[in-house]
CSV table of N, CA and C in Angstrom, one decimal:
chain,number,residue,atom,x,y,z
A,141,UNK,N,-31.1,4.8,36.8
A,141,UNK,CA,-32.5,4.9,36.3
A,141,UNK,C,-33.0,3.5,36.1
A,142,UNK,N,-34.2,3.2,36.7
A,142,UNK,CA,-34.9,1.9,36.5
A,142,UNK,C,-35.2,1.7,35.0
A,143,UNK,N,-35.1,0.5,34.6
A,143,UNK,CA,-35.4,0.1,33.2
A,143,UNK,C,-36.9,0.3,33.0
A,144,UNK,N,-37.2,1.1,31.9
A,144,UNK,CA,-38.6,1.4,31.6
A,144,UNK,C,-39.1,0.2,30.8
A,145,UNK,N,-40.4,0.0,30.8
A,145,UNK,CA,-41.1,-1.0,30.0
A,145,UNK,C,-41.1,-0.5,28.6
A,146,UNK,N,-40.4,-1.3,27.7
A,146,UNK,CA,-40.2,-0.9,26.3
A,146,UNK,C,-41.5,-0.8,25.6
A,147,UNK,N,-42.5,-1.6,26.0
A,147,UNK,CA,-43.8,-1.5,25.3
A,147,UNK,C,-44.5,-0.3,25.7
A,148,UNK,N,-44.4,0.2,26.9
A,148,UNK,CA,-45.0,1.4,27.4
A,148,UNK,C,-44.3,2.6,26.7
A,149,UNK,N,-43.0,2.5,26.5
A,149,UNK,CA,-42.3,3.6,25.9
A,149,UNK,C,-42.8,3.8,24.5
A,150,UNK,N,-43.0,2.7,23.8
A,150,UNK,CA,-43.5,2.8,22.4
A,150,UNK,C,-45.0,3.0,22.3
A,151,UNK,N,-45.7,2.8,23.4
A,151,UNK,CA,-47.2,2.9,23.3
A,151,UNK,C,-47.9,1.8,22.7
A,152,UNK,N,-47.3,0.6,22.8
A,152,UNK,CA,-47.9,-0.6,22.2
A,152,UNK,C,-48.1,-1.7,23.2
A,153,UNK,N,-48.8,-2.8,22.8
A,153,UNK,CA,-49.0,-3.9,23.7
A,153,UNK,C,-48.0,-4.9,23.5
A,154,UNK,N,-47.9,-5.8,24.4
A,154,UNK,CA,-46.8,-6.9,24.3
A,154,UNK,C,-47.0,-7.8,23.1
A,155,UNK,N,-48.2,-7.9,22.7
A,155,UNK,CA,-48.5,-8.8,21.5
A,155,UNK,C,-48.5,-8.1,20.2
A,156,UNK,N,-48.0,-6.9,20.2
A,156,UNK,CA,-48.0,-6.1,18.9
A,156,UNK,C,-47.1,-6.8,17.9
A,157,UNK,N,-47.5,-6.8,16.6
A,157,UNK,CA,-46.7,-7.4,15.6
A,157,UNK,C,-45.5,-6.5,15.2
A,158,UNK,N,-44.5,-7.0,14.5
A,158,UNK,CA,-43.3,-6.2,14.2
A,158,UNK,C,-43.7,-4.9,13.5
A,159,UNK,N,-44.6,-5.0,12.6
A,159,UNK,CA,-44.9,-3.7,11.8
A,159,UNK,C,-45.5,-2.6,12.7
A,160,UNK,N,-46.2,-3.0,13.8
A,160,UNK,CA,-46.7,-2.0,14.7
A,160,UNK,C,-45.6,-1.5,15.6
A,161,UNK,N,-44.6,-2.3,15.9
A,161,UNK,CA,-43.4,-1.8,16.7
A,161,UNK,C,-42.7,-0.8,15.9
A,162,UNK,N,-42.5,-1.1,14.6
A,162,UNK,CA,-41.8,-0.2,13.7
A,162,UNK,C,-42.5,1.1,13.5
A,163,UNK,N,-43.8,1.0,13.3
A,163,UNK,CA,-44.6,2.2,13.1
A,163,UNK,C,-44.6,3.1,14.3
A,164,UNK,N,-44.8,2.5,15.5
A,164,UNK,CA,-44.7,3.3,16.7
A,164,UNK,C,-43.4,4.0,16.9
A,165,UNK,N,-42.3,3.3,16.6
A,165,UNK,CA,-41.0,3.9,16.8
A,165,UNK,C,-40.8,5.0,15.8
A,166,UNK,N,-41.1,4.8,14.5
A,166,UNK,CA,-40.9,5.9,13.6
A,166,UNK,C,-41.8,7.1,13.8
A,167,UNK,N,-43.0,6.9,14.3
A,167,UNK,CA,-43.8,8.1,14.7
A,167,UNK,C,-43.2,8.8,15.8
A,168,UNK,N,-42.8,8.1,16.9
A,168,UNK,CA,-42.2,8.8,18.0
A,168,UNK,C,-40.9,9.5,17.6
A,169,UNK,N,-40.1,8.8,16.8
A,169,UNK,CA,-38.8,9.4,16.4
A,169,UNK,C,-39.0,10.7,15.6
A,170,UNK,N,-40.0,10.7,14.8
A,170,UNK,CA,-40.3,11.9,14.0
A,170,UNK,C,-40.7,13.0,15.0
A,171,UNK,N,-41.6,12.7,15.9
A,171,UNK,CA,-42.1,13.7,16.8
A,171,UNK,C,-41.0,14.2,17.8
A,172,UNK,N,-40.1,13.3,18.2
A,172,UNK,CA,-39.2,13.7,19.3
A,172,UNK,C,-37.8,14.1,18.7
A,173,UNK,N,-37.7,14.2,17.5
A,173,UNK,CA,-36.4,14.6,16.9
A,173,UNK,C,-35.9,15.9,17.5
A,174,UNK,N,-34.7,16.0,18.0
A,174,UNK,CA,-34.2,17.2,18.6
A,174,UNK,C,-34.3,18.4,17.7
A,175,UNK,N,-34.1,18.3,16.4
A,175,UNK,CA,-34.2,19.4,15.5
A,175,UNK,C,-35.6,20.0,15.5
A,176,UNK,N,-36.6,19.4,16.0
A,176,UNK,CA,-38.0,19.9,16.0
A,176,UNK,C,-38.3,20.7,17.3
A,177,UNK,N,-37.3,20.7,18.2
A,177,UNK,CA,-37.6,21.3,19.5
A,177,UNK,C,-37.5,22.8,19.4
A,178,UNK,N,-38.3,23.5,20.2
A,178,UNK,CA,-38.4,24.9,20.2
A,178,UNK,C,-37.3,25.6,21.0
A,179,UNK,N,-36.8,24.9,22.1
A,179,UNK,CA,-35.8,25.4,22.9
A,179,UNK,C,-34.7,24.4,23.1
A,180,UNK,N,-33.5,24.9,23.5
A,180,UNK,CA,-32.4,23.9,23.8
A,180,UNK,C,-32.8,22.9,24.9
A,181,UNK,N,-33.6,23.3,25.8
A,181,UNK,CA,-34.0,22.4,26.9
A,181,UNK,C,-34.9,21.3,26.3
A,182,UNK,N,-35.8,21.7,25.5
A,182,UNK,CA,-36.7,20.7,24.8
A,182,UNK,C,-35.9,19.8,23.9
A,183,UNK,N,-34.9,20.3,23.2
A,183,UNK,CA,-34.0,19.5,22.4
A,183,UNK,C,-33.3,18.4,23.2
A,184,UNK,N,-32.8,18.8,24.4
A,184,UNK,CA,-32.1,17.9,25.3
A,184,UNK,C,-33.0,16.8,25.7
A,185,UNK,N,-34.2,17.2,26.2
A,185,UNK,CA,-35.2,16.3,26.7
A,185,UNK,C,-35.6,15.3,25.5
A,186,UNK,N,-35.8,15.8,24.3
A,186,UNK,CA,-36.2,15.0,23.2
A,186,UNK,C,-35.1,14.0,22.9
A,187,UNK,N,-33.9,14.5,22.9
A,187,UNK,CA,-32.7,13.6,22.6
A,187,UNK,C,-32.6,12.5,23.6
A,188,UNK,N,-32.9,12.7,24.9
A,188,UNK,CA,-32.9,11.7,25.9
A,188,UNK,C,-34.0,10.7,25.6
A,189,UNK,N,-35.2,11.2,25.4
A,189,UNK,CA,-36.3,10.3,25.1
A,189,UNK,C,-36.1,9.5,23.8
A,190,UNK,N,-35.5,10.1,22.8
A,190,UNK,CA,-35.2,9.4,21.6
A,190,UNK,C,-34.2,8.3,21.8
A,191,UNK,N,-33.3,8.5,22.7
A,191,UNK,CA,-32.3,7.4,23.0
A,191,UNK,C,-33.1,6.3,23.7
A,192,UNK,N,-34.0,6.5,24.5
A,192,UNK,CA,-34.8,5.5,25.2
A,192,UNK,C,-35.6,4.7,24.2
A,193,UNK,N,-36.3,5.4,23.4
A,193,UNK,CA,-37.2,4.7,22.4
A,193,UNK,C,-36.4,4.0,21.4
A,194,UNK,N,-35.2,4.5,21.1
A,194,UNK,CA,-34.3,3.7,20.1
A,194,UNK,C,-33.8,2.4,20.8
A,195,UNK,N,-33.5,2.5,22.0
A,195,UNK,CA,-33.1,1.3,22.7
A,195,UNK,C,-34.3,0.3,22.8
A,196,UNK,N,-35.5,0.8,23.0
A,196,UNK,CA,-36.7,-0.1,23.0
A,196,UNK,C,-36.9,-0.7,21.7
A,197,UNK,N,-36.8,0.1,20.6
A,197,UNK,CA,-37.0,-0.4,19.3
A,197,UNK,C,-36.0,-1.4,18.9
A,198,UNK,N,-34.7,-1.2,19.2
A,198,UNK,CA,-33.7,-2.1,18.8
A,198,UNK,C,-33.8,-3.4,19.5
A,199,UNK,N,-34.4,-3.4,20.7
A,199,UNK,CA,-34.6,-4.7,21.4
A,199,UNK,C,-35.8,-5.4,20.8
A,200,UNK,N,-36.9,-4.7,20.6
A,200,UNK,CA,-38.2,-5.3,20.2
A,200,UNK,C,-38.2,-5.7,18.7
A,201,UNK,N,-37.4,-5.1,17.9
A,201,UNK,CA,-37.4,-5.5,16.5
A,201,UNK,C,-36.7,-6.8,16.2
A,202,UNK,N,-35.8,-7.2,17.1
A,202,UNK,CA,-35.0,-8.4,16.9
A,202,UNK,C,-35.7,-9.5,17.6
A,203,UNK,N,-36.1,-10.6,16.9
A,203,UNK,CA,-36.9,-11.7,17.5
A,203,UNK,C,-36.3,-12.3,18.8
A,204,UNK,N,-35.0,-12.5,18.7
A,204,UNK,CA,-34.3,-13.2,19.9
A,204,UNK,C,-34.2,-12.2,21.1
A,205,UNK,N,-33.8,-10.9,20.8
A,205,UNK,CA,-33.8,-10.0,21.9
A,205,UNK,C,-35.2,-9.7,22.5
A,206,UNK,N,-36.2,-9.7,21.6
A,206,UNK,CA,-37.5,-9.5,22.1
A,206,UNK,C,-38.0,-10.7,23.0
A,207,UNK,N,-37.7,-11.9,22.6
A,207,UNK,CA,-38.0,-13.1,23.4
A,207,UNK,C,-37.3,-13.0,24.7
A,208,UNK,N,-36.0,-12.7,24.7
A,208,UNK,CA,-35.3,-12.5,26.0
A,208,UNK,C,-35.9,-11.5,26.9
A,209,UNK,N,-36.2,-10.3,26.2
A,209,UNK,CA,-36.8,-9.2,27.0
A,209,UNK,C,-38.1,-9.7,27.6
A,210,UNK,N,-39.0,-10.3,26.8
A,210,UNK,CA,-40.3,-10.8,27.3
A,210,UNK,C,-40.1,-11.7,28.4
A,211,UNK,N,-39.1,-12.6,28.3
A,211,UNK,CA,-38.9,-13.6,29.4
A,211,UNK,C,-38.5,-12.8,30.7
A,212,UNK,N,-37.8,-11.7,30.5
A,212,UNK,CA,-37.4,-10.9,31.7
A,212,UNK,C,-38.6,-10.2,32.4
A,213,UNK,N,-39.6,-10.1,31.6
A,213,UNK,CA,-40.8,-9.4,32.1
A,213,UNK,C,-41.8,-10.4,32.8
A,214,UNK,N,-41.5,-11.6,32.7
A,214,UNK,CA,-42.5,-12.6,33.3
A,214,UNK,C,-42.8,-12.2,34.7
A,215,UNK,N,-44.1,-12.2,35.0
A,215,UNK,CA,-44.6,-11.9,36.3
A,215,UNK,C,-44.9,-10.4,36.5
A,216,UNK,N,-44.5,-9.6,35.5
A,216,UNK,CA,-44.8,-8.1,35.6
A,216,UNK,C,-46.1,-7.9,34.9
A,217,UNK,N,-46.9,-6.9,35.3
A,217,UNK,CA,-48.2,-6.6,34.7
A,217,UNK,C,-48.0,-6.2,33.2
A,218,UNK,N,-49.0,-6.5,32.4
A,218,UNK,CA,-49.0,-6.2,31.0
A,218,UNK,C,-49.1,-4.7,30.8
A,219,UNK,N,-48.6,-4.2,29.7
A,219,UNK,CA,-48.8,-2.8,29.3
A,219,UNK,C,-50.3,-2.5,29.2
A,220,UNK,N,-50.7,-1.2,29.4
A,220,UNK,CA,-52.1,-0.9,29.1
A,220,UNK,C,-52.5,-1.2,27.7
A,221,UNK,N,-53.7,-1.8,27.6
A,221,UNK,CA,-54.2,-2.2,26.3
A,221,UNK,C,-53.8,-3.6,25.9
A,222,UNK,N,-52.8,-4.2,26.6
A,222,UNK,CA,-52.4,-5.5,26.2
A,222,UNK,C,-53.4,-6.5,26.6
A,223,UNK,N,-53.6,-7.6,25.8
A,223,UNK,CA,-54.5,-8.6,26.2
A,223,UNK,C,-53.8,-9.7,27.0
A,224,UNK,N,-54.4,-10.0,28.1
A,224,UNK,CA,-53.8,-11.1,28.9
A,224,UNK,C,-54.0,-12.4,28.2
A,225,UNK,N,-53.1,-13.4,28.4
A,225,UNK,CA,-53.3,-14.7,27.8
A,225,UNK,C,-54.6,-15.3,28.3
A,226,UNK,N,-55.2,-15.9,27.4
A,226,UNK,CA,-56.5,-16.5,27.7
A,226,UNK,C,-56.3,-17.8,28.5
A,227,UNK,N,-57.1,-17.9,29.6
A,227,UNK,CA,-56.9,-19.1,30.4
A,227,UNK,C,-57.5,-20.3,29.7
A,228,UNK,N,-57.0,-21.5,30.0
A,228,UNK,CA,-57.5,-22.7,29.3
A,228,UNK,C,-58.9,-22.9,29.8
A,229,UNK,N,-59.6,-23.7,29.0
A,229,UNK,CA,-61.0,-24.0,29.4
A,229,UNK,C,-61.0,-24.8,30.7
A,230,UNK,N,-61.9,-24.5,31.6
A,230,UNK,CA,-61.9,-25.3,32.9
A,230,UNK,C,-62.3,-26.7,32.6
A,231,UNK,N,-61.7,-27.6,33.4
A,231,UNK,CA,-62.0,-29.0,33.2
A,231,UNK,C,-63.4,-29.3,33.5
A,232,UNK,N,-64.0,-30.2,32.9
A,232,UNK,CA,-65.4,-30.6,33.1
A,232,UNK,C,-65.6,-31.0,34.5
A,233,UNK,N,-66.7,-30.7,35.1
A,233,UNK,CA,-66.9,-31.1,36.5
A,233,UNK,C,-67.2,-32.6,36.5
A,234,UNK,N,-66.7,-33.2,37.5
A,234,UNK,CA,-66.9,-34.7,37.6
A,234,UNK,C,-68.4,-35.0,37.6
A,235,UNK,N,-68.7,-36.1,37.0
A,235,UNK,CA,-70.1,-36.5,37.0
A,235,UNK,C,-70.6,-36.9,38.4
A,236,UNK,N,-71.8,-36.5,38.7
A,236,UNK,CA,-72.3,-36.8,40.0
A,236,UNK,C,-72.5,-38.3,40.1
A,237,UNK,N,-72.3,-38.9,41.3
A,237,UNK,CA,-72.5,-40.3,41.4
A,237,UNK,C,-73.9,-40.7,41.3
A,238,UNK,N,-74.3,-41.8,40.7
A,238,UNK,CA,-75.7,-42.2,40.6
A,238,UNK,C,-76.4,-42.2,41.9
A,239,UNK,N,-77.6,-41.7,41.9
A,239,UNK,CA,-78.4,-41.7,43.2
A,239,UNK,C,-78.6,-43.1,43.7
A,240,UNK,N,-78.6,-43.2,45.0
A,240,UNK,CA,-78.8,-44.5,45.6
A,240,UNK,C,-80.3,-44.9,45.4
A,241,UNK,N,-80.5,-46.1,45.0
A,241,UNK,CA,-81.9,-46.6,44.8
A,241,UNK,C,-82.4,-46.3,43.4
A,242,UNK,N,-81.6,-45.7,42.5
A,242,UNK,CA,-82.1,-45.5,41.2
A,242,UNK,C,-81.9,-46.6,40.3
């Protein structure tokens, strides 16, 4: 299975603070807990998803692991809702040469 984008799994942007990562994880874990499933099939599916979001949370809650993970994402598109880094201000246009005869 291809590695999922941890930010997408948790429904957060790449620049989300630690408290938002934690909140997203706990909300998903509560909703996906296998004990809340109506059928055994739902419980199995919830258990698998809970494993994925737990892996995402355990990576993103640790500053070093998160930095390593973010570095591995370089060049990949941002999660929906993520703000792209702001480009630096354009350099000032060179001054026009003085007009001849002025």
